[in-house]
Short mmCIF file of C-alpha atoms in Angstrom, two decimals:
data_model
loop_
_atom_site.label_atom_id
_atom_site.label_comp_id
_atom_site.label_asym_id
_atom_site.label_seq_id
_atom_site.Cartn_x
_atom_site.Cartn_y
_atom_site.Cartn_z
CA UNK A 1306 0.00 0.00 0.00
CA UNK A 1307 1.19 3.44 -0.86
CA UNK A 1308 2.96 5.77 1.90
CA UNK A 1309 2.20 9.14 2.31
CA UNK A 1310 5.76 10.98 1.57
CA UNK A 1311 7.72 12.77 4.41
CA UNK A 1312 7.52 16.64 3.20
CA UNK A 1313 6.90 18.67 6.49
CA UNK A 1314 10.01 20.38 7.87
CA UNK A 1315 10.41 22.22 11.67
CA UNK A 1316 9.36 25.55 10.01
CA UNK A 1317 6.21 23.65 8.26
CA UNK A 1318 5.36 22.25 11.28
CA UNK A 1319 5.41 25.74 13.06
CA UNK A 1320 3.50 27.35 10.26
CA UNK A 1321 0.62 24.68 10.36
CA UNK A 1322 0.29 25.83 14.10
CA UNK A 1323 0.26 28.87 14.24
CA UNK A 1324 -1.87 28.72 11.43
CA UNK A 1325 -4.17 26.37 12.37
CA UNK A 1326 -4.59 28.16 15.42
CA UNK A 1327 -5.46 31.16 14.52
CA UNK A 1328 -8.71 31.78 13.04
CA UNK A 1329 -11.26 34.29 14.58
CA UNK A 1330 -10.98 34.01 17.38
CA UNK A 1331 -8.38 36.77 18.43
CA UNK A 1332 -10.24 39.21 16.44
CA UNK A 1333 -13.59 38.74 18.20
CA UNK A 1334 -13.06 37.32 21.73
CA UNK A 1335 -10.36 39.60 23.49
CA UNK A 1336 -12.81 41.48 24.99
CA UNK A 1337 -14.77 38.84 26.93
CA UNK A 1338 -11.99 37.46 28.54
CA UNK A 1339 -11.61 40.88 29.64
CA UNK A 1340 -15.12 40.98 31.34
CA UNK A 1341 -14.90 37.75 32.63
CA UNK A 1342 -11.45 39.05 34.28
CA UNK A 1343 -13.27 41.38 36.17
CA UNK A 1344 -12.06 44.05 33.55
CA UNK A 1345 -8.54 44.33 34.71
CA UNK A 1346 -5.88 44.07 32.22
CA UNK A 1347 -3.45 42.55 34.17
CA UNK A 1348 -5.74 39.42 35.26
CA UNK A 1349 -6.95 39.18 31.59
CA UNK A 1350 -2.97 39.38 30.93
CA UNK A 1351 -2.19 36.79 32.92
CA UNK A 1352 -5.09 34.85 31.66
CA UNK A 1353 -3.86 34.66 28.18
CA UNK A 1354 -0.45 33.62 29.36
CA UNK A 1355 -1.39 30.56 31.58
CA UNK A 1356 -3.86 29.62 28.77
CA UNK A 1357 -0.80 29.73 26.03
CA UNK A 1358 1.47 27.94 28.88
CA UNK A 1359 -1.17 25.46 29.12
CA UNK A 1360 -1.17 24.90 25.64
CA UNK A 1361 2.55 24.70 25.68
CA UNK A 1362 2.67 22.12 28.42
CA UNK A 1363 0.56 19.84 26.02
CA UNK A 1364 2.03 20.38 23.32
CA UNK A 1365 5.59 19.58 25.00
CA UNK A 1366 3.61 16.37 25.98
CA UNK A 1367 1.86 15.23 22.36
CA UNK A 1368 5.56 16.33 21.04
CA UNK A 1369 6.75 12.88 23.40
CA UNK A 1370 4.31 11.02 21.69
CA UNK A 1371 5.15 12.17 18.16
CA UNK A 1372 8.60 11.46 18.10
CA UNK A 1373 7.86 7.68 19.24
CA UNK A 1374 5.63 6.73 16.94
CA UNK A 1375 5.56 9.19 14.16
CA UNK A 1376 2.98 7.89 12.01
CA UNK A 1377 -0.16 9.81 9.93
CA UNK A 1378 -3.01 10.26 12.29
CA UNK A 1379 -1.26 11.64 15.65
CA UNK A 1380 -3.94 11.48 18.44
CA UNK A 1381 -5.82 8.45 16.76
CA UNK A 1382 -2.71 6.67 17.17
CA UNK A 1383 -1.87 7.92 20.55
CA UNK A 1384 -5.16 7.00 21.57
CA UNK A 1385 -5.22 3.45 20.05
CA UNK A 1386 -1.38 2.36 21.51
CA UNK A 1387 -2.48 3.49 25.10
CA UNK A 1388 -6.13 2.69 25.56
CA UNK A 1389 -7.46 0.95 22.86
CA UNK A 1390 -8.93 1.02 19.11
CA UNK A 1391 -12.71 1.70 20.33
CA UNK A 1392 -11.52 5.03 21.80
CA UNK A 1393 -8.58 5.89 19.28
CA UNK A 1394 -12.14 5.52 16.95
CA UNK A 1395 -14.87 6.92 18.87
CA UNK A 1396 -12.46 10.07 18.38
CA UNK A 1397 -12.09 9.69 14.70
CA UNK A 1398 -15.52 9.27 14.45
CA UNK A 1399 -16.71 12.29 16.29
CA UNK A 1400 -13.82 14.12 14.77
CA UNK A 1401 -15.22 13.28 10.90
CA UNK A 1402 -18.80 13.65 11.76
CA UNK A 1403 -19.04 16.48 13.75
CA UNK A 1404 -15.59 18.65 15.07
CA UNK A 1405 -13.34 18.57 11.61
CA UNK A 1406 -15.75 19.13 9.41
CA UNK A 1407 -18.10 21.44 11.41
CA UNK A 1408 -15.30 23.76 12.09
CA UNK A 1409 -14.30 24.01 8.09
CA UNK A 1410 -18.06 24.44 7.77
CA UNK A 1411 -17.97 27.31 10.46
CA UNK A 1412 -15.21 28.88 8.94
CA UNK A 1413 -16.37 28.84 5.51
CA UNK A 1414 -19.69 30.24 6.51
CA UNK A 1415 -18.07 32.82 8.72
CA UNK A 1416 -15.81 34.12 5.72
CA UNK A 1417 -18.93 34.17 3.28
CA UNK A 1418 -20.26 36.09 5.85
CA UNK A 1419 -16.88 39.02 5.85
CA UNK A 1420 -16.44 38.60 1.98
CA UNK A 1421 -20.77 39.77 2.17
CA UNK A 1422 -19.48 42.48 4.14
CA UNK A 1423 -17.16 43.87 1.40
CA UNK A 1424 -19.20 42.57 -1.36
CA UNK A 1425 -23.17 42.71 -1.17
CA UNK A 1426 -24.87 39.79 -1.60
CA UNK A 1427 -27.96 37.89 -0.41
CA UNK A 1428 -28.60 35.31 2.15
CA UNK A 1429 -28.33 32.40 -0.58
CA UNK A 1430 -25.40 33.43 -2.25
CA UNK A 1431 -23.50 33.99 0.58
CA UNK A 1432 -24.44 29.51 1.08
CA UNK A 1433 -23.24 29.07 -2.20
CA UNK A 1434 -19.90 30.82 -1.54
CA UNK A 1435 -19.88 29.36 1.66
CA UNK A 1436 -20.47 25.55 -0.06
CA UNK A 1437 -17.82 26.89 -2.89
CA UNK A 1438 -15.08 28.18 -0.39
CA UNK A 1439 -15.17 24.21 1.22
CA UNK A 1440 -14.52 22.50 -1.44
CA UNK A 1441 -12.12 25.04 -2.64
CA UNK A 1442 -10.53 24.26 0.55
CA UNK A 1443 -10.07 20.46 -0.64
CA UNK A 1444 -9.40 20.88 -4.06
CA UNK A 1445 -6.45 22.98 -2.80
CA UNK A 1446 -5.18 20.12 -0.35
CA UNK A 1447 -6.23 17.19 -2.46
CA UNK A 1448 -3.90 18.09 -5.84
CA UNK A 1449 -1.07 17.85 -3.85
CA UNK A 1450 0.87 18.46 -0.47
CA UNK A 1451 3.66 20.45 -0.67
CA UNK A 1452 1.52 23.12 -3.06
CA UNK A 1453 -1.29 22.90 -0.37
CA UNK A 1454 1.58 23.83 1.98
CA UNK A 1455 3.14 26.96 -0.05
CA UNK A 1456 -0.39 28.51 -0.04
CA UNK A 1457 -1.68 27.82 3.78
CA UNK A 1458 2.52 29.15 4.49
CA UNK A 1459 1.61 32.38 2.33
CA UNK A 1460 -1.62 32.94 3.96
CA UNK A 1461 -0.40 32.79 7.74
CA UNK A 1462 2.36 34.94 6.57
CA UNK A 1463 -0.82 37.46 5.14
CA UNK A 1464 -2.73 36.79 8.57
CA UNK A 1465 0.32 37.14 10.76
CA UNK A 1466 1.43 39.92 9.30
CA UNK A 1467 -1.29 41.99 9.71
CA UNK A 1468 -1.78 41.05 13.20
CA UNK A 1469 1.60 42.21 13.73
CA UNK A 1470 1.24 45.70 12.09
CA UNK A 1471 -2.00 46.04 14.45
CA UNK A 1472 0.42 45.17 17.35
CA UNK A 1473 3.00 48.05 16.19
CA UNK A 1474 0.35 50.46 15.26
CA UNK A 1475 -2.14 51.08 17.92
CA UNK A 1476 -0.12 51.08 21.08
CA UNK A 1477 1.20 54.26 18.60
CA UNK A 1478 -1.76 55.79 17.64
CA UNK A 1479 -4.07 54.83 20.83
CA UNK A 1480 -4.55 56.38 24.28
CA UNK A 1481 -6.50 53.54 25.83
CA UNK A 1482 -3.98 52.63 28.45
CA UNK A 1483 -4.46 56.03 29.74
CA UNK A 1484 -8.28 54.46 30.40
CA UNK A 1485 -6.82 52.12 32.73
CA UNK A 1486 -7.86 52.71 36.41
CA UNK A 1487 -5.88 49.78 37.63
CA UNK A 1488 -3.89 46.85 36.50
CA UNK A 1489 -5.01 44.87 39.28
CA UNK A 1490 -8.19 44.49 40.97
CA UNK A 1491 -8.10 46.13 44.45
CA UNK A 1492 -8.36 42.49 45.80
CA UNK A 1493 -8.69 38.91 44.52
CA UNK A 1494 -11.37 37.39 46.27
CA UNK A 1495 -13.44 34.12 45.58
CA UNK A 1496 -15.73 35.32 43.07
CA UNK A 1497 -12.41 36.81 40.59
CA UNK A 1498 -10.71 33.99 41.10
CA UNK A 1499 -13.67 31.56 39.68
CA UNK A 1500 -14.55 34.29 37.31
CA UNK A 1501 -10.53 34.33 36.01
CA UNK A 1502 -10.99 30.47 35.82
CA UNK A 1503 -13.72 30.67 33.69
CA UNK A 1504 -11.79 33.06 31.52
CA UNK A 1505 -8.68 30.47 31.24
CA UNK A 1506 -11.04 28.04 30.03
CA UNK A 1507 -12.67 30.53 27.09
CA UNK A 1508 -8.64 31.44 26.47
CA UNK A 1509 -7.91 27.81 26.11
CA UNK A 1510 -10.77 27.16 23.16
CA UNK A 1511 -8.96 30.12 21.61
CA UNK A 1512 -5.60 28.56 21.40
CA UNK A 1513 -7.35 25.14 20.07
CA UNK A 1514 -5.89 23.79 17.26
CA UNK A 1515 -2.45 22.73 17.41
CA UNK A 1516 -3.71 19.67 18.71
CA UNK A 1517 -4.10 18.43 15.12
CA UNK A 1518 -0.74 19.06 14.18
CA UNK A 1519 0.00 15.70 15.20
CA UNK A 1520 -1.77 14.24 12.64
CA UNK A 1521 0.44 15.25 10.07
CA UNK A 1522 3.37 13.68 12.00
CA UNK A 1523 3.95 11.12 9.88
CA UNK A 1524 4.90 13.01 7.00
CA UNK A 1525 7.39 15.29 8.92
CA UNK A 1526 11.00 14.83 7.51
CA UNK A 1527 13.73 13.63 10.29
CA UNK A 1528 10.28 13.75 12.93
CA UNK A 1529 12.06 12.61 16.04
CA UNK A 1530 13.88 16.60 15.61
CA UNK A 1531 11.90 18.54 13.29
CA UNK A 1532 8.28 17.87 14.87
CA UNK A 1533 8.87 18.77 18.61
CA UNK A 1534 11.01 21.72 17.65
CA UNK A 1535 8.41 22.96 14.90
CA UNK A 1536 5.82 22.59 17.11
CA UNK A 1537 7.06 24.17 20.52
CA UNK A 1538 7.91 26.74 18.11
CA UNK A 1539 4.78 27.54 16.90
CA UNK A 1540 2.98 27.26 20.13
CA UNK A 1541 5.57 29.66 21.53
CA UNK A 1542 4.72 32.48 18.62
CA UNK A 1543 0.82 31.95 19.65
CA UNK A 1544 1.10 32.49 23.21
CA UNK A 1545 3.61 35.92 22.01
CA UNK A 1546 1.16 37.08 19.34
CA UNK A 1547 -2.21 36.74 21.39
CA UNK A 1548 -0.68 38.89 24.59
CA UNK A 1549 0.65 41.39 22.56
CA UNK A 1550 -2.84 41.31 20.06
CA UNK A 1551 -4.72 41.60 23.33
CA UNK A 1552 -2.68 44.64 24.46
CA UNK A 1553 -2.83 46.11 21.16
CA UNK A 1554 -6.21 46.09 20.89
CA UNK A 1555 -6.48 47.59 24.88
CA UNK A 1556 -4.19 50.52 23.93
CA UNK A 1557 -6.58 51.15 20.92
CA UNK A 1558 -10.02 51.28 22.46
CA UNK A 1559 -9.40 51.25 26.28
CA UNK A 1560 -10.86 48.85 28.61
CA UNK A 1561 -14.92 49.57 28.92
CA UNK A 1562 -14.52 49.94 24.50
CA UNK A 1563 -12.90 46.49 24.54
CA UNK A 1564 -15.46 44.51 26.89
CA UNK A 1565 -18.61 46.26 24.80
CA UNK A 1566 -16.96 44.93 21.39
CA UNK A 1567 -17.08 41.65 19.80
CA UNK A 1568 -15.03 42.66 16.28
CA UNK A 1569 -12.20 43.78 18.53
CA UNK A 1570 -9.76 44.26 15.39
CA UNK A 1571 -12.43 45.76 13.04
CA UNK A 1572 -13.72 48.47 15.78
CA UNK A 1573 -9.94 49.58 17.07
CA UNK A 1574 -8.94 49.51 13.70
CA UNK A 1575 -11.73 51.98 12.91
CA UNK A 1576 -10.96 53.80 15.47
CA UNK A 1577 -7.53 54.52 14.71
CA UNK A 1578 -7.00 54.70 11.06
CA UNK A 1579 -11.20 55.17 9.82
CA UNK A 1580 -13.86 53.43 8.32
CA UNK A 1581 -11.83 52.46 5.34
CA UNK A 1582 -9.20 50.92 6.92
CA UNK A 1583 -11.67 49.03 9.42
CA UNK A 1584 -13.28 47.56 6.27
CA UNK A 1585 -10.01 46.17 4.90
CA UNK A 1586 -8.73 44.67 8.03
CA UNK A 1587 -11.95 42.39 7.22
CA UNK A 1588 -9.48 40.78 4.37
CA UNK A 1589 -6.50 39.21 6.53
CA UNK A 1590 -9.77 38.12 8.87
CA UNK A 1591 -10.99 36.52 5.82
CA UNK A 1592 -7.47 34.90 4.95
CA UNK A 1593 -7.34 33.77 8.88
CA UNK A 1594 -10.37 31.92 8.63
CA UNK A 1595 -9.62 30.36 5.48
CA UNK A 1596 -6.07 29.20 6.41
CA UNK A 1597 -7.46 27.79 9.51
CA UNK A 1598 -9.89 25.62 7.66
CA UNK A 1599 -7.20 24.89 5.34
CA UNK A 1600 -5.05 23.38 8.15
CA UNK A 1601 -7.80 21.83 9.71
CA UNK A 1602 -8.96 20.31 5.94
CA UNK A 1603 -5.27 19.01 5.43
CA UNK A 1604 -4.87 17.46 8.80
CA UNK A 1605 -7.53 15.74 9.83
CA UNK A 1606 -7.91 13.88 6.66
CA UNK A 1607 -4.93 12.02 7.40
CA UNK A 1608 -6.88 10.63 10.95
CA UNK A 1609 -8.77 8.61 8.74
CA UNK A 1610 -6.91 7.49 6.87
CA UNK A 1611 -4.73 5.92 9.48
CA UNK A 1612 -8.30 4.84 10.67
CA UNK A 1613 -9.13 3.09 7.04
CA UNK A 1614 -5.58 1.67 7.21
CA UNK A 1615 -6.81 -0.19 10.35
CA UNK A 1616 -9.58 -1.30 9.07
CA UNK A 1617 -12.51 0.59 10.82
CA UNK A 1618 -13.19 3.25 8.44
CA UNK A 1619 -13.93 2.99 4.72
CA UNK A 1620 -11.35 1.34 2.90
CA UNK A 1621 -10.94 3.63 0.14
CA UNK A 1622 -9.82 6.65 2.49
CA UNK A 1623 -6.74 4.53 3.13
CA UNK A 1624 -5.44 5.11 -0.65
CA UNK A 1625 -2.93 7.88 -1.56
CA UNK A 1626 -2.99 9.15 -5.05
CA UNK A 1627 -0.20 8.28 -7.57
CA UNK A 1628 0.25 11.66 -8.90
CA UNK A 1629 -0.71 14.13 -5.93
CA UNK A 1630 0.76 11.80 -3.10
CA UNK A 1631 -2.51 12.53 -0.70
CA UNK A 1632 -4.88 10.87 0.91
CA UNK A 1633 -7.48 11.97 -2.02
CA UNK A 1634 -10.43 9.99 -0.85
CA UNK A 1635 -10.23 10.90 2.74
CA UNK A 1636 -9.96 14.61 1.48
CA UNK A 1637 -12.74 14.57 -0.65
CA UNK A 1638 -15.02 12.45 1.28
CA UNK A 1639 -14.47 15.04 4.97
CA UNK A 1640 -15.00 17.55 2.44
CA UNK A 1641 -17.70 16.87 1.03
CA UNK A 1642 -19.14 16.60 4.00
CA UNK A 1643 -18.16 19.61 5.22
CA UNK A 1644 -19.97 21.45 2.38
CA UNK A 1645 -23.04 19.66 2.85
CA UNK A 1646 -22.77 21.06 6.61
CA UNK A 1647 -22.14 24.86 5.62
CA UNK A 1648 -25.25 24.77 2.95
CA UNK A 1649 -27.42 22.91 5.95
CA UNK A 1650 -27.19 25.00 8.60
CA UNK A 1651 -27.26 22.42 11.05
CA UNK A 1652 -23.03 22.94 11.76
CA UNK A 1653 -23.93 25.28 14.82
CA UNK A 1654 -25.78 22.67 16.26
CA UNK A 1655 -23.35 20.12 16.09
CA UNK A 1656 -20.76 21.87 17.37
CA UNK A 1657 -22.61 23.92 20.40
CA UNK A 1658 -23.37 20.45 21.33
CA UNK A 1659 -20.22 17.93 20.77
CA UNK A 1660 -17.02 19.52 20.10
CA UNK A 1661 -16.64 20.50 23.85
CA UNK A 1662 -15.94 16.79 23.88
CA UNK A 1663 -12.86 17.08 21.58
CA UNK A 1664 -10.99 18.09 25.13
CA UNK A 1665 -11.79 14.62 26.57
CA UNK A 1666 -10.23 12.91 24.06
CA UNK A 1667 -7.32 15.82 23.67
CA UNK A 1668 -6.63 15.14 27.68
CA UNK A 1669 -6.99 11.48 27.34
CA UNK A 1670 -3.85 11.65 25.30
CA UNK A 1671 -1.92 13.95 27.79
CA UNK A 1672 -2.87 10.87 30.05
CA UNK A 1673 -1.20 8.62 27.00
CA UNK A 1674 2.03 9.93 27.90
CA UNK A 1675 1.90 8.37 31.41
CA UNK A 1676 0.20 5.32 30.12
CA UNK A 1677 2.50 4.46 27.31
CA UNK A 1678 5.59 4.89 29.60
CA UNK A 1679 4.52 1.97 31.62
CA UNK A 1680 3.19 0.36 28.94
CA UNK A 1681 6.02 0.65 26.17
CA UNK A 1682 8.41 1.18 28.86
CA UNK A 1683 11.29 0.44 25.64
CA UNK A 1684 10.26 2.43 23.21
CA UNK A 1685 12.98 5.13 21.91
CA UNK A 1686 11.82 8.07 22.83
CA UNK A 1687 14.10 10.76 21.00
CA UNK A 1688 12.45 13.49 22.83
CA UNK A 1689 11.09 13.17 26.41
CA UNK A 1690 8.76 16.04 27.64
CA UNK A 1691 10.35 18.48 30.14
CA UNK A 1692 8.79 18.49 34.11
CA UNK A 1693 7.52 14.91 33.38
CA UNK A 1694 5.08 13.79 35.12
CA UNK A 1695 3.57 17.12 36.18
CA UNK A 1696 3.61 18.69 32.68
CA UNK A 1697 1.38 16.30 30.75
CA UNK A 1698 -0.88 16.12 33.98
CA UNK A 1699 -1.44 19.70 34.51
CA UNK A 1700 -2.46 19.68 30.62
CA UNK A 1701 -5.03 16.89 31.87
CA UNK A 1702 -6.79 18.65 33.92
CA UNK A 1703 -6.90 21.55 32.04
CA UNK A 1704 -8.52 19.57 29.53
CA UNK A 1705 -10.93 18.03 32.22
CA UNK A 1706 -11.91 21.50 33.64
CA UNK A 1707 -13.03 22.80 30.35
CA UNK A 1708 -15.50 19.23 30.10
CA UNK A 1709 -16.39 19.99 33.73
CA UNK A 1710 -17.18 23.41 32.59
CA UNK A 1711 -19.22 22.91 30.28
CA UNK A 1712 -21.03 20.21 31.73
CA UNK A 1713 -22.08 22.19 34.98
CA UNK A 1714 -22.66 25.44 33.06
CA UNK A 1715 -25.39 23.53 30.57
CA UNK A 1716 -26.29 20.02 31.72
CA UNK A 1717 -28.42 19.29 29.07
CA UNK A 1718 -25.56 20.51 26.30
CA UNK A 1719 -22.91 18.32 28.27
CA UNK A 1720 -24.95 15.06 28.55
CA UNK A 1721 -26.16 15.04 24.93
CA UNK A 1722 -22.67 15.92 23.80
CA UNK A 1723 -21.17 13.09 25.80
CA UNK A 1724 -24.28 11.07 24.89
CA UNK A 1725 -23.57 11.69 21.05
CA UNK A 1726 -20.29 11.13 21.52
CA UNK A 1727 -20.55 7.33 23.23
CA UNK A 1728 -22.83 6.33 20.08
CA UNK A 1729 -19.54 6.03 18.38
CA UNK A 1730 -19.00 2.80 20.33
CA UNK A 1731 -21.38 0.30 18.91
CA UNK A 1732 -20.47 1.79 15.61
CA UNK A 1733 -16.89 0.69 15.66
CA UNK A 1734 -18.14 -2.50 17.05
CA UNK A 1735 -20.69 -3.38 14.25
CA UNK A 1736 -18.24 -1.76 12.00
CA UNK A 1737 -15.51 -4.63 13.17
CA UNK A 1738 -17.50 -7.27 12.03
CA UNK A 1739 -18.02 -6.10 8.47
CA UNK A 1740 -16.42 -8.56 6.20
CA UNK A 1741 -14.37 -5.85 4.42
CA UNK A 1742 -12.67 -4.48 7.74
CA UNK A 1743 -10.97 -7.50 8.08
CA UNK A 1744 -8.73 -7.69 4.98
CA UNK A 1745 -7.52 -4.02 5.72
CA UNK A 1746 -7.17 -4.64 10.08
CA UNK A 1747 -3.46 -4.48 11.31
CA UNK A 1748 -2.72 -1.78 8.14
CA UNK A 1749 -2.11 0.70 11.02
CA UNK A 1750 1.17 -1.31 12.23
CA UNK A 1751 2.95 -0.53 9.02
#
């Protein structure tokens, strides 16, 4: 059976982070966190920071994992060696049905949406362009990997760019720091401190993402260097460029400004250089979303095809073109989907209600590295994660807080999400006994 070729180097790897990472979310949620920090800068500060250090200590702890067993599908594989193939698929299930391709379908919605802003249209052509900007999405990572990856590199360069004159610019042209009563509240008591928790939980869905990184392990040249280095990298530059964003964006529209707006970048942008300028900064949003869907398109597609390899998925997605060298079928088929998602509707849904339960699976494989020590207690392991056992653990119950979160905030969301999410069980099982699963099981091993 075909291989998918090693192409990715460190800087790839950091690229495909940081881009993958960074979608809307910096532009529109800045100023909740605020809020929810009690509306002092320096506990929203510090909020952003221990999110991106979370983020950091996980990703120091899927790096471990990657450099073992560098193989396509990263967390499905993780999953599998440490606890099982029913979980390592009850993730690639939920991540194909409902958190992969509803957040391409979000994304391509949400920049129909901007690009409607710049360019009138109705309500059903911006659902065509939404349907068209998916699939454009796969045709773009289908016909080939390394051009897929000089056009999601140019974009983050577009998108990080422009981020970066925003960070120069307003602290320059602002006076909102001179809006700042206080850095620090006049005293922490309970109620900041669980209200600051809160807040490291919505920082944490912002920095969501690198997490798939992983799956394009397998196709990272020399991986046991060039994939932990590319990706502490990358996490690094995120936790760097969301502080400084998030102080940017203070210094441009002052504290009360920032809490009232949820287009942080568009409204301090306005601000500060007029109307004009507010309406082009929608363009690098645009190209952030995009890229991010890109990334998200590009890697996930390779979890099932490590899941076809093993024989639980459809057999086809295990097959990697002859001329383009990617997992076509697995593209196609996650995009497709994704499309039919955007021009339903029904993507919101989905997602309000399951992908909160991508963070039990993404803490289940912090747990891996504990689990596969004992377990694989031989295994080379080229790079070991710093602080071990505390790192990966921390990252756990991170993970766990944000499930506990959300289940305790809306019971009802939580247990159908988790609910949804267990379905994927007797599907693997029934799946297992299909005749043609058998021919393709133990594919994984190669």
């Amino acid at each position: 059976m075909a291989e998918l070729k090693r192409v990715f180097t460190a800087k790839t790897v950091a690229l495909l982070t940081v881009g993958g990472v960074i979608g809307s979310g910096i532009f529109l949620v800045p100023g909740r966190v605020l809020e929810a920090s009690g509306g002092t800068i320096g506990v929203a500060t510090s909020v952003w920071i221990l999110g991106g250090l979370l983020s950091f200590m996980g990703a120091l702890s899927y790096a471990e994992l990657a450099a073992a067993n560098p193989k396509a599908g990263g967390l499905y594989v993780y999953l599998r060696e440490a606890f099982g193939p029913a979980v390592a698929f009850a993730f690639g299930w939920t991540l194909f049905v409902v958190i992969a391709s509803g957040t391409v379908a979000a994304l391509a919605v949400a920049s129909a949406t901007y690009i409607a802003g710049l360019i009138p249209m109705g309500d059903l052509a911006q659902q065509i362009l939404a349907v068209v900007l998916a699939l454009l999405i796969t045709a773009i990572n289908t016909t080939g990997t390394s051009r897929s990856a000089t056009i999601f590199s140019i974009g983050t360069v577009l998108k990080v760019g422009a981020i970066v004159v925003l960070i120069v610019a307003l602290p320059l042209l602002g006076n909102g720091f001179e809006q700042v009563d206080r850095v620090w509240p006049a005293s922490f008591d309970f109620s900041l401190l669980t209200a600051a928790g809160l807040a490291v939980i919505a920082v944490l869905w912002a920095y969501e993402g690198w997490q798939y990184v992983t799956f394009v392990a397998g196709e990272t040249i020399d991986p046991q260097r060039n994939f932990p280095r590319g990706l502490a990298l990358g996490t690094l530059a995120l936790v760097l460029i969301y502080v400084a964003a998030v102080l940017a964006y203070t210094a441009a529209l002052g504290p009360a400004d920032l809490m009232a707006s949820n287009r942080v970048a568009i409204d301090a942008t306005s601000r500060l250089l007029g109307p004009m300028a507010g309406t082009l900064i929608a363009i690098p949003i645009i190209i952030s979303m995009l890229t991010a869907a890109q990334a998200n398109s590009l890697t996930s597609s390779r979890v099932y095809y490590a899941m076809a390899r093993d024989g639980i998925f459809f057999r086809r997605m295990a097959t990697v073109h002859p001329r383009w060298g990617t997992p076509a079928v697995a593209l196609i088929a996650s995009g497709v989907w994704a499309a039919a998602l955007a021009a339903s509707g029904t993507f919101d849904v989905l997602l309000e209600y399951v992908v909160f339960v991508g963070w039990i699976f993404y803490s289940l494989v912090g747990l891996a590295v504990v689990v596969l020590r004992r377990k694989q207690p031989d295994l080379p392991r080229p790079f070991k994660v710093p602080g071990y056992p505390f790192t990966p653990l921390l990252f756990v119950l991170a993970g766990f807080a944000i499930v506990l979160n959300t289940v305790v905030q809306d019971p009802r969301k939580g247990l159908i999400g988790i609910g949804a999410t267990l379905l994927a069980f007797p599907v693997y099982y029934i799946w297992r006994r299909l005749p043609s699963s058998s021919s393709a099981r133990g594919a994984g091993d190669v």
